[in-house]
Coordinates of C-alpha atoms in Angstrom, one line a residue:
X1 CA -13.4 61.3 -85.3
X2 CA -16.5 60.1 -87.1
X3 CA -14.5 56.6 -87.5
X4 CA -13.8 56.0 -84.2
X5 CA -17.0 57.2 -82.7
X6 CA -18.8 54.8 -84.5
X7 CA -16.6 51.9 -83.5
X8 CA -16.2 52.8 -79.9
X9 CA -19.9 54.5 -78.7
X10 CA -22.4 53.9 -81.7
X11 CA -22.2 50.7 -83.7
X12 CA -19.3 48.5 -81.8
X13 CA -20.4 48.1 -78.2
X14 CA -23.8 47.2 -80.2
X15 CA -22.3 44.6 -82.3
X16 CA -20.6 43.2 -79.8
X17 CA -22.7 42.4 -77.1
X18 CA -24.9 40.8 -79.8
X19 CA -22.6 38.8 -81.6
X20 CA -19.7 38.1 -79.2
X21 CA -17.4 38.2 -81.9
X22 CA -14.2 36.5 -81.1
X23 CA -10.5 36.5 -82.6
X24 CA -7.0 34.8 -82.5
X25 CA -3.6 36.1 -83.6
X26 CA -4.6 39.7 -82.8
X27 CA -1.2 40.8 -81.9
X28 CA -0.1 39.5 -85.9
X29 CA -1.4 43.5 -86.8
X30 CA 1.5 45.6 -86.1
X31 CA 1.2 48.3 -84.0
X32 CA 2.4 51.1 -86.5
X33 CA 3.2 51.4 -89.7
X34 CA 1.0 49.8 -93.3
X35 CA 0.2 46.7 -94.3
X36 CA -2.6 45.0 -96.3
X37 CA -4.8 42.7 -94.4
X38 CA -6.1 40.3 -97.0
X39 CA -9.3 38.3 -95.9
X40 CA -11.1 35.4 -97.5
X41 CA -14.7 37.3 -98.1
X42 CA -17.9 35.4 -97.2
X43 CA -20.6 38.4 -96.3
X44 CA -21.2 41.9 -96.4
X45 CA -20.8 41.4 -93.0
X46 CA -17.0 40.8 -93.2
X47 CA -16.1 44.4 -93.4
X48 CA -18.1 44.8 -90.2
X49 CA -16.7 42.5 -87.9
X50 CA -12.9 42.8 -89.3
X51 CA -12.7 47.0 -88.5
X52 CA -14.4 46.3 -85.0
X53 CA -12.1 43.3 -84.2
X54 CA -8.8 45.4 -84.4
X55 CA -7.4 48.1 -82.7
X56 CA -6.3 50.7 -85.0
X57 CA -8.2 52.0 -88.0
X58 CA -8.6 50.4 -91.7
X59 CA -9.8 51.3 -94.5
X60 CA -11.6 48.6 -96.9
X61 CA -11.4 48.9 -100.7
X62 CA -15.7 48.9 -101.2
X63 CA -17.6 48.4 -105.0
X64 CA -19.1 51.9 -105.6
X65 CA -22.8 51.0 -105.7
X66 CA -23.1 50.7 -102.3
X67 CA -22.4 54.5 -101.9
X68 CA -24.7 55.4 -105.0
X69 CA -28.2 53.7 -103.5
X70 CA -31.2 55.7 -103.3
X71 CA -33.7 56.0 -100.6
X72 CA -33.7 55.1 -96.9
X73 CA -32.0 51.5 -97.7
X74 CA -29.7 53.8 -100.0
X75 CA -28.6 56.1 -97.6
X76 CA -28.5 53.8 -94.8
X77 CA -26.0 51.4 -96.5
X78 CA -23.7 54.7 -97.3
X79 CA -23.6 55.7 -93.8
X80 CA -22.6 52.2 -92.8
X81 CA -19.8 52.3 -95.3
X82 CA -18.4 55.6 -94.4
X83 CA -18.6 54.5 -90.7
X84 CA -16.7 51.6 -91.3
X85 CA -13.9 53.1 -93.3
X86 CA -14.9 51.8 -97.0
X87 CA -13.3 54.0 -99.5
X88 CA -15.9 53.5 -102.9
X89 CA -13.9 52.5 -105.8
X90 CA -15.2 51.6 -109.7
X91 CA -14.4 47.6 -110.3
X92 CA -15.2 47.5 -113.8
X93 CA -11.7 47.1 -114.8
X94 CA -9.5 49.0 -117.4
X95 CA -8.6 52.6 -116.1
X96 CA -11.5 52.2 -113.3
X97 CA -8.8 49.2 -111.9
X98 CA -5.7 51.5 -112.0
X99 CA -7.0 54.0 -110.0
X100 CA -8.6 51.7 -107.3
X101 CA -5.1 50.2 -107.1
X102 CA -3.6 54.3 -106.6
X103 CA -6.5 54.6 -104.0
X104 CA -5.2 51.6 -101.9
X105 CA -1.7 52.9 -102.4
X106 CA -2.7 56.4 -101.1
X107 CA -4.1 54.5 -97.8
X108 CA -0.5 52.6 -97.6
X109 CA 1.3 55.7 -98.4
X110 CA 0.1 57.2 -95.1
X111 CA 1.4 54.5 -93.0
X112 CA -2.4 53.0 -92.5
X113 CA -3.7 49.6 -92.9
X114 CA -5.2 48.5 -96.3
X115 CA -7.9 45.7 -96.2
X116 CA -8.2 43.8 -99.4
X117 CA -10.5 40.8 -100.4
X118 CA -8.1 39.2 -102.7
X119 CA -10.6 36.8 -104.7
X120 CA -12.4 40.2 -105.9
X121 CA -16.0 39.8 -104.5
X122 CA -17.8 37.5 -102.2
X123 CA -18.1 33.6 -102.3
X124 CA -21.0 32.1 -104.0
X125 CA -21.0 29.2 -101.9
X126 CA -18.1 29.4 -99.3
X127 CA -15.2 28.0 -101.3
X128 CA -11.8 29.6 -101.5
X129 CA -11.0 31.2 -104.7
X130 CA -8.6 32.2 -107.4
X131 CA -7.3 35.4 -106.1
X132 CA -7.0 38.9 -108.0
X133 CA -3.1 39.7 -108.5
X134 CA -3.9 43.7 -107.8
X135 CA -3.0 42.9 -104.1
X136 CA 0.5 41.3 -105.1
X137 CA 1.1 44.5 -107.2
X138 CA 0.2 46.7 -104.6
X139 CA 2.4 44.9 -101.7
X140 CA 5.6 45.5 -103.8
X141 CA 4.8 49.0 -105.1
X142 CA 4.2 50.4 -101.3
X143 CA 6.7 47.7 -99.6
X144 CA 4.4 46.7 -97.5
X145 CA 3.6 43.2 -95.5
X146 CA 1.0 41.3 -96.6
X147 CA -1.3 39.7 -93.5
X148 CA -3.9 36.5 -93.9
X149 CA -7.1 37.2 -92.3
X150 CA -9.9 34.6 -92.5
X151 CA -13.4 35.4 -91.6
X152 CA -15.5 32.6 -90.0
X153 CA -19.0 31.9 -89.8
X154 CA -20.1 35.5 -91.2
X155 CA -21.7 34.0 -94.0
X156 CA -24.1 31.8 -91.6
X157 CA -24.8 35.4 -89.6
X158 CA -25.3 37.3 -93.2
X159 CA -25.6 35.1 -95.9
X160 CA -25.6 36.4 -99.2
X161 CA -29.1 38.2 -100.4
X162 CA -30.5 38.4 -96.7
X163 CA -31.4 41.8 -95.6
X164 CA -31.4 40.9 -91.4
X165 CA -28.3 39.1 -90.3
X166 CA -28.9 36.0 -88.1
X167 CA -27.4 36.0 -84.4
X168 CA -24.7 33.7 -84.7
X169 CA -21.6 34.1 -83.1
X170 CA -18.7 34.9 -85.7
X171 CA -14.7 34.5 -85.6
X172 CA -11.7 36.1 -87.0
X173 CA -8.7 33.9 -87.4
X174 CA -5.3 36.3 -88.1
X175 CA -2.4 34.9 -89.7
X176 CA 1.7 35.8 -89.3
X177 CA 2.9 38.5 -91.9
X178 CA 4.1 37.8 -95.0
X179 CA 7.1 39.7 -96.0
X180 CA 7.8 39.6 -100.0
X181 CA 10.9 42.4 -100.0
X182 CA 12.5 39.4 -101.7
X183 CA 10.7 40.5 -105.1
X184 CA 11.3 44.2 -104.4
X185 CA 11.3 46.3 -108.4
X186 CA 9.3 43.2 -109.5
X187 CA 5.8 44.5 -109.4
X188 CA 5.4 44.9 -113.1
X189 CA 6.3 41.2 -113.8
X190 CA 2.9 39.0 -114.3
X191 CA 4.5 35.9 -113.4
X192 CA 6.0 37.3 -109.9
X193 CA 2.7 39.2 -109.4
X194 CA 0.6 35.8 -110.1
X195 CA 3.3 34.1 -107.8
X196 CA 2.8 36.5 -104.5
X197 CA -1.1 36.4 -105.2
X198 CA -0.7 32.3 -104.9
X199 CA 1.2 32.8 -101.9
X200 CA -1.3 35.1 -100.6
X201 CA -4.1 32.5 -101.2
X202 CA -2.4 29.1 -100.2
X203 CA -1.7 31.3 -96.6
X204 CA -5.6 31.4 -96.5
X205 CA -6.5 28.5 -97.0
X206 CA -3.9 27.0 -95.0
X207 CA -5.1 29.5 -92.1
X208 CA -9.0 28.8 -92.5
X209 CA -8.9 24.8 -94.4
X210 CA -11.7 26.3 -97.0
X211 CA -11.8 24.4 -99.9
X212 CA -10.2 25.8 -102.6
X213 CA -11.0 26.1 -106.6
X214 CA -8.6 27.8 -108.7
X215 CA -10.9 29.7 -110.3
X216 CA -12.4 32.9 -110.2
X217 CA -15.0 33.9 -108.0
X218 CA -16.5 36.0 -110.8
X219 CA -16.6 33.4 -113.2
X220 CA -18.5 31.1 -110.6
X221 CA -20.8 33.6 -110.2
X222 CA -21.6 34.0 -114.1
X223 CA -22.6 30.8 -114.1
X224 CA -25.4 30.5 -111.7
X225 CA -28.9 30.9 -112.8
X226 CA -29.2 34.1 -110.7
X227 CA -26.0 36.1 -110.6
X228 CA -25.0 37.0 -107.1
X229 CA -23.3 40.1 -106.4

């Protein structure tokens, strides 16, 4: 209830009228049933526009520390993640990454729709990168569709480190499913795993024309004078 009264009579109708988002290949969600929506991630603002765009719920797999601020910006950024269906999860790998991927699986599990961010945090500078092969493995453990959704122009409205988004109009491109039941019992195989992942990725950028590295986001990151979260 809290969901949907967000989207349809608090935040949404807001958002909306300011931003005028727009999107194509709408009807590529299914109507029923789960599936992952994997998105190329350039803001914070991604898992904004993405929830509001569509017309069932989703849930988004969200770093922990935004649910763990302090203060008025604290609780503020909290509310906003609860109210657009982020599910906190620990990314620091190990254990922390086993359980994020039994999270997502819950959400599958219960016929819902997962969105994942398959490069594993936002992009530095707007390139396409190496994707994460945690989406692959969850795809053939739940049996689930995999869909390509690119984000456009969120990064000019929110780009990374600015507090007040900019009022620019932003897009969202969706892709066709794609179905990997072909690998079905392979999801503990890394070279299958890394192979659906690539699949994954070469359908975004094919979807979106980013330019692609393959390399990881994260590692990109490390390397810049001041790391960007």
């Amino acid at each position: 209830m809290f969901y949907w009264l967000m989207k349809y009579v608090v935040i949404g109708p807001v958002v909306k009228a300011v931003f005028r988002p727009w999107i194509v290949g709408r009807k590529n969600v299914p109507a029923s049933g789960a599936a992952i929506l994997a998105s190329n991630h350039l803001s914070f603002a991604d898992s904004i526009f993405l929830p509001l765009m569509i017309d069932r719920s989703m849930s988004f797999l969200a770093k922990s520390d935004y649910f763990t601020g302090r203060g008025l910006k604290g609780w503020s950024t909290k509310f906003f993640m609860k109210a657009t269906g982020q599910i906190p999860i620990d990314r620091s790998g190990g254990k922390a990454s086993e359980a994020s991927l039994n999270t997502g699986l819950q959400v599958l599990g219960g016929g819902d729709l997962l969105g994942i961010y398959p490069e594993g945090t936002r992009s530095p500078d707007g390139t396409l990168y190496r994707g994460r092969t945690g989406i692959a493995r969850m795809a053939l453990e739940a049996k689930v569709p995999v869909i390509p959704v690119i984000m456009v122009d969120t990064d000019t409205a929110m780009p990374i480190g600015r507090r007040l988004p900019r009022i620019v109009r932003v897009g969202i491109v969706i892709g066709e499913p794609l179905d990997f039941s072909r690998y079905a019992g392979m999801e503990n195989d890394r070279y299958i795993l890394r192979s659906v992942t690539d699949e994954i990725m070469v359908a975004l950028q094919r979807l979106g024309e980013q330019k692609y590295e393959d390399v990881y986001a994260s590692t990109v990151k490390d390397r810049l004078p001041t790391r960007v979260t």
